[in-house]
């Protein structure tokens, strides 16, 4: 009788995943879709699936669960995902350093909706000019989901309102901007420069939909000064552009950040009013995981963003 041969590996021949396998795992975990992940990596779906299978077989772990309807990251996958991302970040930084660039490779940049339309038109061209080796991917979303993306490793950095009060993150303040009251043309407050938060009392204040940090900041401002704005019915908006158009239609008034004033009020039929110093406002900054190996790179990115803001 011939016995079955069992191969036992020795300690110096342990499995070592390739960067391609790690990229496949991270892309699938990020997009939760094999087709999208394959397109982003410029590989075929069979190649992507084989890379994931090789990684799972080598580790002896199931990282991704795939059904006909959805793709899920397993418990083991969630545990290992941040380390896989850190490994890829280190590899990207190594290649960028070899090319003489301090910041290069893929950058998944999250931005809140009340910042993205007003920062990106100048920021993206400047990134191409100063950091040509950088390949940014922009993800616009609300603060809570951006923070989830940072914690899970789906995002590298996020541009949002600070402080986030989230643990495990480094936050770099970039600039502070005042809030400005937008009112219909000819409104009794139009042109004022001496407003105080208490003046918001009883005004028909229009707010962004739930989940937007600007909504929460506006509500906190009113509460802290015992101002109680009037109700505006069931009006709901997902963008500043929509809120401002509702103001133009005489449905109410709203607060917007200084950076948005020029773009959102250029259509006419609107006036603004400003607060007396110290005016209420918000601080915008860059947040990233404290465990990242690219802290110095993100500090460079922060300086580029800061340099694009008006002084």
Coordinates of N, CA and C in Angstrom, one line a residue, residues 1-5:
X1 N 0.9 -1.2 0.0 CA 0.0 0.0 0.0 C 0.9 1.2 0.0
X2 N 0.6 2.1 -0.9 CA 1.4 3.3 -1.1 C 0.7 4.4 -0.3
X3 N 1.5 5.0 0.7 CA 0.9 6.0 1.5 C 0.8 7.4 0.8
X4 N 0.0 8.3 1.3 CA -0.1 9.6 0.8 C 1.0 10.5 1.3
X5 N 1.6 11.2 0.3 CA 2.7 12.1 0.7 C 2.2 13.5 1.1

